[in-house]
């Protein structure tokens, strides 16, 4: 699974399935949303948790490059809508989401104002190379191929997941467990290929094929499950976790990662002073608890009670600063393509108790 490389969520299901609604907007339109220096200054979802008011940290400020200090602004490129990471409030202008709140907190820790540029996803890396932005925060997975053109500062572990109706009795821990089930998936995403391959294996083993229902709109994908037209939904981990946290009667039965599921902020190649400052800011937020609080608001990058990464994947993710529970314990800088293996290798995590 390559996060954000093939399709994304549109608007959330307002008043029908999810309790947090977002308006649709043209993702190629530049949107300027700013926070003030020394505070997060961002909007939040309607959840019990609240976004902390992050303050500037002197140790982090000391690492901010002189050019950024003089400018006073950290310009970050993103690509909305892609909830819960980045999307719009009902005014169709104000950016909200996990990436937005975290980016604003990072800027606040650095003592900088944050200026957001909402552009097409494919334009972010070229824009970084052209010097238009200081960083790109849009749920990028840190991939072998991308490290040839940009550097990354890690901030959460992504992956994929299987969404079911709670209490349905469906225990899915891998694509191989989907034989005979009706599976809804967004059209064009890499999970489609995995489903097609798994279905062929099902038939070869004398089992029923997977009924693959490809749907252009991810909102409708989830609605198919809620309405009983699908047994399972396959999607990116942040999106299925967010749906489970905001939809009645749905839960994530299991998740999986790949050899490049660690997500990072993209930075122009060779900007060591910028990556060092961003890394210090993220680690400051991890240490003072603001990172965990923001993650809790958006149910992204949080530990799930009773769920741990498989022993095999812990060996893969531990060098990335990821703990056994799947949360980032320490942000790292990635510059060498050799740090991330090429291709797709799936690592399935244990089935979660109390879901099926």
Coordinates of N, CA, C and O in Angstrom, one line a residue, residues 161-172 177-185 195 208-213 215 220-234 249-254 355-356:
X161 N -6.0 -1.2 7.0 CA -6.9 -1.9 8.0 C -8.1 -2.4 7.4 O -8.5 -2.1 6.3
X162 N -8.7 -3.3 8.1 CA -10.0 -4.0 7.7 C -11.1 -3.6 8.7 O -11.0 -3.8 9.9
X163 N -12.1 -2.9 8.1 CA -13.2 -2.4 8.9 C -14.4 -3.3 8.8 O -14.8 -3.7 7.7
X164 N -15.1 -3.6 9.9 CA -16.2 -4.5 9.9 C -17.3 -3.9 10.8 O -17.1 -2.9 11.5
X165 N -18.5 -4.6 10.8 CA -19.5 -4.2 11.7 C -19.2 -4.9 13.0 O -18.9 -6.1 13.0
X166 N -19.3 -4.2 14.1 CA -18.9 -4.8 15.4 C -19.9 -5.9 15.8 O -21.1 -5.8 15.6
X167 N -19.3 -7.0 16.2 CA -20.1 -8.2 16.5 C -20.5 -9.1 15.4 O -21.3 -10.0 15.5
X168 N -20.0 -8.8 14.2 CA -20.4 -9.6 13.0 C -19.8 -11.0 12.9 O -20.3 -11.8 12.2
X169 N -18.8 -11.2 13.7 CA -18.2 -12.5 13.8 C -17.2 -12.7 12.7 O -16.6 -13.8 12.5
X170 N -16.9 -11.7 11.9 CA -16.0 -11.7 10.8 C -14.6 -11.4 11.3 O -14.3 -10.3 11.8
X171 N -13.7 -12.4 11.3 CA -12.3 -12.2 11.8 C -11.4 -12.2 10.6 O -11.1 -13.3 10.0
X172 N -10.9 -11.1 10.3 CA -10.0 -10.9 9.1 C -8.7 -10.4 9.6 O -8.6 -9.3 10.2
X177 N -7.8 -13.9 4.4 CA -8.9 -14.3 5.2 C -10.2 -13.8 4.5 O -11.3 -14.0 5.1
X178 N -10.2 -13.1 3.4 CA -11.3 -12.5 2.8 C -12.1 -13.4 1.8 O -13.1 -12.9 1.2
X179 N -11.7 -14.6 1.6 CA -12.4 -15.5 0.7 C -13.9 -15.6 1.0 O -14.3 -15.8 2.2
X180 N -14.7 -15.4 0.0 CA -16.1 -15.5 0.1 C -16.8 -14.3 0.7 O -18.1 -14.2 0.7
X181 N -16.1 -13.3 1.1 CA -16.7 -12.1 1.6 C -16.9 -11.0 0.5 O -16.2 -11.0 -0.5
X182 N -17.9 -10.1 0.8 CA -18.1 -9.0 -0.1 C -17.3 -7.8 0.5 O -17.5 -7.4 1.6
X183 N -16.3 -7.4 -0.3 CA -15.4 -6.4 0.2 C -15.5 -5.1 -0.6 O -15.4 -5.0 -1.8
X184 N -15.8 -4.0 0.1 CA -15.9 -2.7 -0.5 C -14.5 -2.0 -0.4 O -13.9 -2.0 0.7
X185 N -14.1 -1.3 -1.5 CA -12.8 -0.7 -1.5 C -12.9 0.5 -2.5 O -13.7 0.5 -3.4
X195 N -6.4 -7.3 -3.4 CA -7.7 -8.1 -3.3 C -7.8 -9.0 -4.5 O -8.2 -10.2 -4.4
X208 N -14.2 -19.9 -2.0 CA -15.0 -18.9 -2.8 C -14.2 -17.6 -3.1 O -13.4 -17.2 -2.2
X209 N -14.4 -17.1 -4.2 CA -13.7 -15.8 -4.6 C -14.2 -14.7 -3.7 O -15.2 -14.7 -3.1
X210 N -13.4 -13.6 -3.7 CA -13.7 -12.4 -3.0 C -14.6 -11.6 -3.9 O -14.2 -11.4 -5.1
X211 N -15.7 -11.1 -3.5 CA -16.6 -10.2 -4.3 C -16.0 -8.8 -4.0 O -16.2 -8.2 -2.9
X212 N -15.4 -8.2 -5.0 CA -14.7 -6.9 -4.9 C -15.6 -5.8 -5.4 O -15.9 -5.8 -6.6
X213 N -16.0 -5.0 -4.6 CA -16.9 -3.9 -5.0 C -16.1 -2.6 -4.9 O -15.9 -2.0 -3.9
X215 N -15.6 1.3 -5.5 CA -16.5 2.4 -5.4 C -15.6 3.7 -5.5 O -14.6 3.8 -4.8
X220 N -18.8 6.5 0.3 CA -19.8 5.5 -0.1 C -19.3 4.1 0.2 O -20.1 3.2 0.5
X221 N -18.0 3.9 0.2 CA -17.4 2.6 0.5 C -17.8 2.3 2.0 O -18.3 1.2 2.2
X222 N -17.6 3.2 2.9 CA -18.0 3.0 4.3 C -19.5 2.8 4.4 O -20.0 2.0 5.2
X223 N -20.3 3.6 3.7 CA -21.7 3.5 3.8 C -22.2 2.1 3.3 O -23.2 1.6 3.8
X224 N -21.5 1.5 2.3 CA -21.8 0.1 1.9 C -21.7 -0.9 3.0 O -22.6 -1.8 3.2
X225 N -20.7 -0.7 3.9 CA -20.6 -1.6 5.0 C -21.7 -1.3 6.1 O -22.4 -2.2 6.6
X226 N -21.9 -0.1 6.4 CA -22.9 0.3 7.4 C -24.3 -0.1 7.0 O -25.2 -0.5 7.8
X227 N -24.6 -0.1 5.6 CA -26.0 -0.5 5.2 C -26.1 -2.0 4.9 O -27.2 -2.4 4.4
X228 N -25.0 -2.7 5.0 CA -25.1 -4.2 4.8 C -24.9 -4.6 3.4 O -25.0 -5.8 3.1
X229 N -24.4 -3.8 2.5 CA -24.1 -4.2 1.2 C -22.7 -4.7 1.0 O -22.3 -5.2 0.0
X230 N -21.9 -4.6 2.1 CA -20.6 -5.2 2.1 C -20.3 -5.8 3.5 O -20.9 -5.4 4.5
X231 N -19.4 -6.8 3.5 CA -19.1 -7.4 4.8 C -17.8 -6.8 5.4 O -17.7 -6.7 6.6
X232 N -16.9 -6.3 4.6 CA -15.7 -5.7 5.0 C -15.3 -4.5 4.2 O -15.6 -4.5 3.0
X233 N -14.6 -3.6 4.8 CA -14.0 -2.4 4.0 C -12.5 -2.5 4.2 O -12.1 -2.7 5.3
X234 N -11.8 -2.4 3.1 CA -10.3 -2.3 3.2 C -9.9 -0.9 2.8 O -10.4 -0.3 1.9
X249 N -21.3 1.5 15.6 CA -21.3 0.0 15.3 C -20.3 -0.5 14.3 O -20.3 -1.6 13.9
X250 N -19.2 0.3 14.0 CA -18.2 -0.1 13.2 C -16.9 -0.2 14.0 O -16.7 0.5 14.9
X251 N -16.0 -1.2 13.6 CA -14.7 -1.3 14.3 C -13.7 -1.8 13.4 O -14.0 -2.5 12.4
X252 N -12.4 -1.6 13.7 CA -11.3 -2.1 12.9 C -10.9 -3.4 13.5 O -10.4 -3.5 14.7
X253 N -11.0 -4.5 12.8 CA -10.8 -5.8 13.3 C -9.3 -6.2 13.3 O -8.8 -6.9 14.1
X254 N -8.5 -5.6 12.4 CA -7.1 -5.7 12.3 C -6.5 -4.7 11.4 O -7.2 -4.1 10.6
X355 N -13.9 -6.9 18.8 CA -14.4 -6.3 17.6 C -15.4 -7.2 16.8 O -16.6 -6.9 16.7
X356 N -14.9 -8.4 16.4 CA -15.7 -9.3 15.7 C -16.8 -9.9 16.5 O -17.9 -10.3 16.0

